[in-house]
Amino acid sequence: MFSIQTKNLKKHFDGVYAVDDLSIKIETGQITSIIGPNGSGKTTLINTLSGLLEIDGGLVVIEESEKLSKITPHEIPSFGITRTFQNIHLFEQMTILDNILVVLTDRQVFRAIFETHQTFHLKIAEEVLTRVGLWEKRGQLAVNLSYGQRKLLEIARALAMDAKIYLLDEPFAGLFPEMVKIISGIIKELKQESKTVILIEHDMGLIRELSDYVFVLDSGKLLAEGKPSEVLAKREVIEAYLGE
Amino acid sequence: MNIIPQIVANSLIAGSIYALIALGFNLVYGATRFVNMVPGALAAIGGYTVFFLFNRLGLNIYFSVIAGVVVAGFFGYLSDRLVFRKLRSHKASNLVSFVASLGIFTMLQALISILFTSQFQSVLSVTENPKTYQILGATFTWVQGLIFITSIAAFVSLALILKKTSFGKAVRAVSDDEEVSKIIGINTNRLISWIFFIGSCLIGLSGIFIGFDIGINPTMGLFIILEGATASIIGGIGNVYGGFLGAFLLGFVENFGILKIPGEWKPAIAFGLLILFLIFKPEGIMNKKK
Amino acid sequence: MSKTVKIVIWLVVIVIVIAIGASLSKKGSNPDTGTGPIKIGFIGPLTGDTAGIGENVRAAVEVARDEINAAGGVNKRQVEVIFEDGQCDPKAAANAGNKLVSVDKVVAIIGGLCSSETLAVAPIAEQAKVPLISDASTNPKITDAGDYIFRFVPSDLFQGKFDAEYIMNTMKKSKVGILYCLSDWCTGIKDVFKQNFASSGTVVDEEGYQQDARDLRSQITKIKAAKPDVIYFLGYSEASIVGLKQLQELGVKTPIFGGDAWDDVKIAEGAGKAANGAMFSVTASSKYPQSFIDAMTVKKADKELNNYSGRGYDILKVLADIIGRVGVDSTKIKDELYKVKDYQGIGDTYTLDAKGDLATANYSVKKFQDSKIVLVQ
């Protein structure tokens, strides 16, 4: 089954197509990497899939049942989708713990005014933060964390969403090897839990190590697709990267 | 006779009113990040609703006050629903939103002038001598005492809600980063509408209190915005605790300031303080430098 | 930007240009040609602070106009009065003055009421050589405001002196705390008052406040602390209502004395019990004739009769009389105004001096009691 499928998806900015007639299928329960030179449309694709940018043409199909030509960002959790950001977006003035707790709240406003966090919310937060190793630091403000800790917090937030589909935009960028290990471990665990992970990544080693499938984008179009070893050996792919 | 206790009392009363304004103002600013002029008109709307129901129609005062608060909150909600939400979705700049708010403010004020004339009106009856109390050498009326207690209560409630409840966390999240809030499933538009409603209720209440204490006229909104914005900026704009602090600081500086300076300079003191802060500590007392 | 937005912007620009063009090309009236109605202007506060007084004077002027016209007008021409709102504000008054002089081309103007209005319009009237006759402005500066500037109400040189003498000699108080607004009228009287009070009393404190301020508590607190035995409180209606209430709130039991702007029923009703016992000076007025009171009752203006309404009425009657004799030439009207001597109007008996001021003045004292105004002496 396909978690996400795009059919002739288009997104343009002032006439320039950042995503140009893209049709791809992402298999459930696999780790799929989206790669390509800078400006090939990877982040735009993620932004469109998560509703932060409007779809200008084509469709997005979620789990082969929801056919969408318009995605509202605050509805994506109901489709089981969550994402992280290339530039890391956290709630800076809130503590690590609060960054997680806010995910677990009641979305109905009236109930939320009277709801304070119950123990089971804290349990979930503890689980998730322990998984990324931030539980001891839970009282610190997000703005005071180191770069690596911030990336881990974003992953933790995504985990707290308990989503089915994870869109991760360059989760390893700028990290020390120890951190890389932690995160790639988490991604593998997600696969074992039958979650779907979509990765934007540049590091060829990680791509080979983690991905089950790879899509290569260039100038908004699909250049190549397939298993990592095949795709990365293709001449067009190499040229696209070298020519950037 | 020592006039210090009286000046302290005057400061606390002024600070209480400014605090209500700042609370409402900061709540909305935190979520929307632009200087909004509409609260000025909302305070007048609150005051005039009570005037209309209580003075003109003779309805029960408690009912009138609650109605005034709700009406002000409702108009605030409308302004978001009809205007500011659309501007947000078109990613309008802060300047555009400010200008739009100025337009709405002017329109509402003009509406009030047409309906009620631009005359200054007293809200409470003058045939009764107001009950006054004396504490430590300071005299104040029961209305002023009520204002003080209410603003403390409002602040405490708001602080508790923001800190302890899910709703409060969601509000802080939206103020912090609207995009991420959406991603984690918060319907930010709906939440912001609620924030507008609650903030506007607080500001409507401040207008009602001013009406009780002094009186109302259609242009009272400008004064309210200036004092409220000054209190918020001094305390740290967008910061609920800061606004509260800034409000009382403003009240004290204004009232103690005129001990030495002639009384007509009172408004200038507020502005002087504002300018000082803008130059030396623009992020305010409670906010950290970005 | 999108096409629709561009079109909308262009439409707005076109509308604005047309509107500006239309207002620029608006033809003013022709100067008085000897036929048609005689146009006289009026400037006074019809909205805002002191509108109560302003509206009442307006009604009185209308009564005078109706009487004149019913009797056949002046030189067989009807009298038309063009009323403009000065708002007790210099800017609004100046605009009104400009309009009356340049657009309506009036032959004389009754007004301003507030001193700030008159002082703002004076240079405009002087330059256009249009006589300006005030019914209520008492600031001493108006005396030298111009050759074409007159008033049918005494300068505060008289009132400040009267108040000081009354407080010192009749009330027998010697320590005064002054609470005054920062307008021409308030500061004018205050200065004259201080000069006269210095002879046998002391000013223990003086606090100013903006004319539109509504919170006088800080000032009152300071005055209270200076322990005066009388408080001289100068202000217009809205600030006075608030001030009187706040004086009571802050437990001030000292006797209070005010100026002639307090001759407004709105203050008595607005301040209620808080005003009980507060006294103030007003220019002494003759009792208004019953016919005038009846005519004002018809206009529903009888409840708020004040000292200036009669003067407004008298000014129009004097102007009608002068125009009847010398015609509509403004300079001739001006010359005749200087000759007014012992004219017995309904508000006062008028004699103008060489500067266009009243030569003498009489004052009475009134006080607030139970939401009403009563005469003390």
PDB file of N, CA and C in Angstrom, chain A residues 50 52 73-74 76-77 83 85 89-94 98 101-103 105 107 109-110 112-113 115-117 157 161, chain B residues 161 164-170 172-174 176-177 179-188 190-191 194 198 288 290:
ATOM      1  N   SER A  50       2.851  18.954   3.646  1.00  0.00           N
ATOM      2  CA  SER A  50       2.405  19.248   5.014  1.00  0.00           C
ATOM      3  C   SER A  50       1.490  20.461   5.064  1.00  0.00           C
ATOM      4  N   LEU A  52       1.866  23.611   4.227  1.00  0.00           N
ATOM      5  CA  LEU A  52       2.342  24.969   4.449  1.00  0.00           C
ATOM      6  C   LEU A  52       2.399  25.757   3.156  1.00  0.00           C
ATOM      7  N   PRO A  73      -2.763  22.835   7.004  1.00  0.00           N
ATOM      8  CA  PRO A  73      -1.681  22.328   7.858  1.00  0.00           C
ATOM      9  C   PRO A  73      -2.161  21.712   9.172  1.00  0.00           C
ATOM     10  N   HIS A  74      -3.144  22.350   9.829  1.00  0.00           N
ATOM     11  CA  HIS A  74      -3.470  21.780  11.136  1.00  0.00           C
ATOM     12  C   HIS A  74      -4.321  20.512  11.017  1.00  0.00           C
ATOM     13  N   ILE A  76      -3.126  17.930   9.105  1.00  0.00           N
ATOM     14  CA  ILE A  76      -2.289  16.802   8.721  1.00  0.00           C
ATOM     15  C   ILE A  76      -2.131  15.767   9.838  1.00  0.00           C
ATOM     16  N   PRO A  77      -2.157  16.173  11.122  1.00  0.00           N
ATOM     17  CA  PRO A  77      -2.070  15.117  12.129  1.00  0.00           C
ATOM     18  C   PRO A  77      -3.239  14.133  12.029  1.00  0.00           C
ATOM     19  N   ARG A  83       5.989  16.258  10.638  1.00  0.00           N
ATOM     20  CA  ARG A  83       7.213  16.617   9.936  1.00  0.00           C
ATOM     21  C   ARG A  83       8.173  17.382  10.830  1.00  0.00           C
ATOM     22  N   PHE A  85      11.643  20.273  10.488  1.00  0.00           N
ATOM     23  CA  PHE A  85      12.062  21.367   9.613  1.00  0.00           C
ATOM     24  C   PHE A  85      13.567  21.386   9.418  1.00  0.00           C
ATOM     25  N   HIS A  89      12.319  24.262  13.764  1.00  0.00           N
ATOM     26  CA  HIS A  89      11.357  25.184  14.379  1.00  0.00           C
ATOM     27  C   HIS A  89      10.872  24.597  15.690  1.00  0.00           C
ATOM     28  N   LEU A  90      11.238  25.287  16.796  1.00  0.00           N
ATOM     29  CA  LEU A  90      10.751  24.840  18.104  1.00  0.00           C
ATOM     30  C   LEU A  90      10.013  25.978  18.774  1.00  0.00           C
ATOM     31  N   PHE A  91       9.345  25.703  19.855  1.00  0.00           N
ATOM     32  CA  PHE A  91       8.774  26.781  20.666  1.00  0.00           C
ATOM     33  C   PHE A  91       9.876  27.254  21.603  1.00  0.00           C
ATOM     34  N   GLU A  92      10.547  28.317  21.152  1.00  0.00           N
ATOM     35  CA  GLU A  92      11.781  28.725  21.799  1.00  0.00           C
ATOM     36  C   GLU A  92      11.616  29.089  23.261  1.00  0.00           C
ATOM     37  N   GLN A  93      10.495  29.804  23.579  1.00  0.00           N
ATOM     38  CA  GLN A  93      10.353  30.316  24.936  1.00  0.00           C
ATOM     39  C   GLN A  93       9.666  29.321  25.855  1.00  0.00           C
ATOM     40  N   MET A  94       9.521  28.070  25.389  1.00  0.00           N
ATOM     41  CA  MET A  94       8.912  27.058  26.256  1.00  0.00           C
ATOM     42  C   MET A  94       9.952  26.004  26.598  1.00  0.00           C
ATOM     43  N   ASP A  98       7.533  21.255  27.951  1.00  0.00           N
ATOM     44  CA  ASP A  98       6.336  21.899  27.415  1.00  0.00           C
ATOM     45  C   ASP A  98       6.241  21.745  25.912  1.00  0.00           C
ATOM     46  N   LEU A 101       4.626  18.494  25.723  1.00  0.00           N
ATOM     47  CA  LEU A 101       3.274  18.460  26.285  1.00  0.00           C
ATOM     48  C   LEU A 101       2.259  19.163  25.389  1.00  0.00           C
ATOM     49  N   VAL A 102       2.703  20.243  24.733  1.00  0.00           N
ATOM     50  CA  VAL A 102       1.753  21.005  23.934  1.00  0.00           C
ATOM     51  C   VAL A 102       1.226  20.165  22.768  1.00  0.00           C
ATOM     52  N   VAL A 103       2.002  19.146  22.409  1.00  0.00           N
ATOM     53  CA  VAL A 103       1.556  18.258  21.340  1.00  0.00           C
ATOM     54  C   VAL A 103       0.417  17.374  21.815  1.00  0.00           C
ATOM     55  N   THR A 105      -2.075  17.916  23.780  1.00  0.00           N
ATOM     56  CA  THR A 105      -3.231  18.562  24.403  1.00  0.00           C
ATOM     57  C   THR A 105      -4.509  18.318  23.638  1.00  0.00           C
ATOM     58  N   ARG A 107      -7.517  19.368  21.590  1.00  0.00           N
ATOM     59  CA  ARG A 107      -7.641  20.431  20.596  1.00  0.00           C
ATOM     60  C   ARG A 107      -8.946  21.183  20.706  1.00  0.00           C
ATOM     61  N   VAL A 109     -11.173  23.725  22.298  1.00  0.00           N
ATOM     62  CA  VAL A 109     -10.768  24.870  23.113  1.00  0.00           C
ATOM     63  C   VAL A 109     -11.384  24.868  24.506  1.00  0.00           C
ATOM     64  N   PHE A 110     -12.677  24.688  24.625  1.00  0.00           N
ATOM     65  CA  PHE A 110     -13.307  24.764  25.939  1.00  0.00           C
ATOM     66  C   PHE A 110     -12.752  23.748  26.903  1.00  0.00           C
ATOM     67  N   ALA A 112      -9.943  22.434  26.698  1.00  0.00           N
ATOM     68  CA  ALA A 112      -8.533  22.705  26.937  1.00  0.00           C
ATOM     69  C   ALA A 112      -8.324  23.768  27.997  1.00  0.00           C
ATOM     70  N   ILE A 113      -9.281  24.685  28.167  1.00  0.00           N
ATOM     71  CA  ILE A 113      -9.078  25.703  29.178  1.00  0.00           C
ATOM     72  C   ILE A 113      -9.031  25.063  30.555  1.00  0.00           C
ATOM     73  N   GLU A 115      -8.300  21.769  31.104  1.00  0.00           N
ATOM     74  CA  GLU A 115      -7.497  20.566  31.196  1.00  0.00           C
ATOM     75  C   GLU A 115      -6.098  20.907  31.654  1.00  0.00           C
ATOM     76  N   THR A 116      -5.675  20.278  32.674  1.00  0.00           N
ATOM     77  CA  THR A 116      -4.254  20.360  32.982  1.00  0.00           C
ATOM     78  C   THR A 116      -3.672  18.995  32.679  1.00  0.00           C
ATOM     79  N   HIS A 117      -2.350  18.968  32.509  1.00  0.00           N
ATOM     80  CA  HIS A 117      -1.791  17.710  32.024  1.00  0.00           C
ATOM     81  C   HIS A 117      -1.860  16.596  33.054  1.00  0.00           C
ATOM     82  N   ARG A 157       9.562  15.642  19.359  1.00  0.00           N
ATOM     83  CA  ARG A 157       8.221  16.196  19.146  1.00  0.00           C
ATOM     84  C   ARG A 157       7.472  15.394  18.104  1.00  0.00           C
ATOM     85  N   MET A 161       3.944  12.887  18.436  1.00  0.00           N
ATOM     86  CA  MET A 161       2.726  12.955  17.622  1.00  0.00           C
ATOM     87  C   MET A 161       2.167  11.570  17.346  1.00  0.00           C
TER      88      MET A 161
ATOM     89  N   ILE B 161      -3.980  30.082  33.868  1.00  0.00           N
ATOM     90  CA  ILE B 161      -4.439  29.408  32.653  1.00  0.00           C
ATOM     91  C   ILE B 161      -3.281  29.204  31.687  1.00  0.00           C
ATOM     92  N   LYS B 164      -0.732  26.569  33.372  1.00  0.00           N
ATOM     93  CA  LYS B 164      -1.104  25.227  33.784  1.00  0.00           C
ATOM     94  C   LYS B 164      -1.959  24.465  32.785  1.00  0.00           C
ATOM     95  N   THR B 165      -2.748  25.160  32.015  1.00  0.00           N
ATOM     96  CA  THR B 165      -3.703  24.404  31.210  1.00  0.00           C
ATOM     97  C   THR B 165      -3.204  24.165  29.803  1.00  0.00           C
ATOM     98  N   SER B 166      -3.871  23.203  29.154  1.00  0.00           N
ATOM     99  CA  SER B 166      -3.527  22.898  27.763  1.00  0.00           C
ATOM    100  C   SER B 166      -3.778  24.099  26.877  1.00  0.00           C
ATOM    101  N   PHE B 167      -4.897  24.753  27.178  1.00  0.00           N
ATOM    102  CA  PHE B 167      -5.229  25.934  26.390  1.00  0.00           C
ATOM    103  C   PHE B 167      -4.100  26.950  26.478  1.00  0.00           C
ATOM    104  N   GLY B 168      -3.634  27.147  27.712  1.00  0.00           N
ATOM    105  CA  GLY B 168      -2.555  28.107  27.904  1.00  0.00           C
ATOM    106  C   GLY B 168      -1.324  27.721  27.117  1.00  0.00           C
ATOM    107  N   LYS B 169      -1.002  26.423  27.125  1.00  0.00           N
ATOM    108  CA  LYS B 169       0.177  25.996  26.378  1.00  0.00           C
ATOM    109  C   LYS B 169      -0.021  26.252  24.899  1.00  0.00           C
ATOM    110  N   ALA B 170      -1.227  25.975  24.426  1.00  0.00           N
ATOM    111  CA  ALA B 170      -1.476  26.195  22.999  1.00  0.00           C
ATOM    112  C   ALA B 170      -1.340  27.676  22.660  1.00  0.00           C
ATOM    113  N   ARG B 172       0.529  29.869  24.174  1.00  0.00           N
ATOM    114  CA  ARG B 172       1.950  30.218  24.165  1.00  0.00           C
ATOM    115  C   ARG B 172       2.621  29.679  22.916  1.00  0.00           C
ATOM    116  N   ALA B 173       2.190  28.491  22.503  1.00  0.00           N
ATOM    117  CA  ALA B 173       2.778  27.921  21.293  1.00  0.00           C
ATOM    118  C   ALA B 173       2.504  28.798  20.085  1.00  0.00           C
ATOM    119  N   VAL B 174       1.248  29.213  19.946  1.00  0.00           N
ATOM    120  CA  VAL B 174       0.890  30.026  18.788  1.00  0.00           C
ATOM    121  C   VAL B 174       1.624  31.357  18.803  1.00  0.00           C
ATOM    122  N   ASP B 176       4.475  31.756  20.002  1.00  0.00           N
ATOM    123  CA  ASP B 176       5.878  31.473  19.764  1.00  0.00           C
ATOM    124  C   ASP B 176       6.146  31.194  18.296  1.00  0.00           C
ATOM    125  N   ASP B 177       5.389  30.275  17.728  1.00  0.00           N
ATOM    126  CA  ASP B 177       5.632  29.898  16.331  1.00  0.00           C
ATOM    127  C   ASP B 177       4.328  29.385  15.743  1.00  0.00           C
ATOM    128  N   GLU B 179       3.551  28.505  12.664  1.00  0.00           N
ATOM    129  CA  GLU B 179       3.646  27.392  11.718  1.00  0.00           C
ATOM    130  C   GLU B 179       3.723  26.049  12.410  1.00  0.00           C
ATOM    131  N   VAL B 180       4.619  25.972  13.410  1.00  0.00           N
ATOM    132  CA  VAL B 180       4.761  24.687  14.088  1.00  0.00           C
ATOM    133  C   VAL B 180       3.459  24.327  14.794  1.00  0.00           C
ATOM    134  N   SER B 181       2.795  25.347  15.329  1.00  0.00           N
ATOM    135  CA  SER B 181       1.526  25.079  15.997  1.00  0.00           C
ATOM    136  C   SER B 181       0.564  24.391  15.040  1.00  0.00           C
ATOM    137  N   LYS B 182       0.552  24.871  13.810  1.00  0.00           N
ATOM    138  CA  LYS B 182      -0.343  24.254  12.841  1.00  0.00           C
ATOM    139  C   LYS B 182       0.046  22.792  12.601  1.00  0.00           C
ATOM    140  N   ILE B 183       1.361  22.599  12.463  1.00  0.00           N
ATOM    141  CA  ILE B 183       1.839  21.254  12.146  1.00  0.00           C
ATOM    142  C   ILE B 183       1.432  20.261  13.218  1.00  0.00           C
ATOM    143  N   ILE B 184       1.448  20.716  14.467  1.00  0.00           N
ATOM    144  CA  ILE B 184       1.104  19.742  15.503  1.00  0.00           C
ATOM    145  C   ILE B 184      -0.395  19.686  15.717  1.00  0.00           C
ATOM    146  N   GLY B 185      -1.134  20.298  14.818  1.00  0.00           N
ATOM    147  CA  GLY B 185      -2.569  20.075  14.844  1.00  0.00           C
ATOM    148  C   GLY B 185      -3.403  21.152  15.494  1.00  0.00           C
ATOM    149  N   ILE B 186      -2.795  22.259  15.876  1.00  0.00           N
ATOM    150  CA  ILE B 186      -3.588  23.322  16.481  1.00  0.00           C
ATOM    151  C   ILE B 186      -4.250  24.142  15.384  1.00  0.00           C
ATOM    152  N   ASN B 187      -5.555  24.299  15.480  1.00  0.00           N
ATOM    153  CA  ASN B 187      -6.244  25.156  14.526  1.00  0.00           C
ATOM    154  C   ASN B 187      -5.971  26.601  14.931  1.00  0.00           C
ATOM    155  N   THR B 188      -4.879  27.145  14.391  1.00  0.00           N
ATOM    156  CA  THR B 188      -4.416  28.432  14.902  1.00  0.00           C
ATOM    157  C   THR B 188      -5.431  29.540  14.678  1.00  0.00           C
ATOM    158  N   ARG B 190      -8.653  29.402  14.744  1.00  0.00           N
ATOM    159  CA  ARG B 190      -9.702  29.346  15.743  1.00  0.00           C
ATOM    160  C   ARG B 190      -9.158  29.796  17.104  1.00  0.00           C
ATOM    161  N   LEU B 191      -7.955  29.347  17.405  1.00  0.00           N
ATOM    162  CA  LEU B 191      -7.352  29.731  18.676  1.00  0.00           C
ATOM    163  C   LEU B 191      -7.151  31.237  18.758  1.00  0.00           C
ATOM    164  N   TRP B 194     -10.221  33.024  19.599  1.00  0.00           N
ATOM    165  CA  TRP B 194     -10.492  32.960  21.026  1.00  0.00           C
ATOM    166  C   TRP B 194      -9.637  33.953  21.801  1.00  0.00           C
ATOM    167  N   ILE B 198     -11.021  36.839  24.297  1.00  0.00           N
ATOM    168  CA  ILE B 198     -10.669  36.992  25.705  1.00  0.00           C
ATOM    169  C   ILE B 198      -9.949  38.314  25.943  1.00  0.00           C
ATOM    170  N   LYS B 288      13.666  38.730  27.184  1.00  0.00           N
ATOM    171  CA  LYS B 288      15.109  38.639  26.999  1.00  0.00           C
ATOM    172  C   LYS B 288      15.477  39.243  25.670  1.00  0.00           C
ATOM    173  N   LYS B 290      16.641  39.518  22.075  1.00  0.00           N
ATOM    174  CA  LYS B 290      16.615  38.477  21.041  1.00  0.00           C
ATOM    175  C   LYS B 290      17.959  38.394  20.346  1.00  0.00           C
TER     176      LYS B 290
END
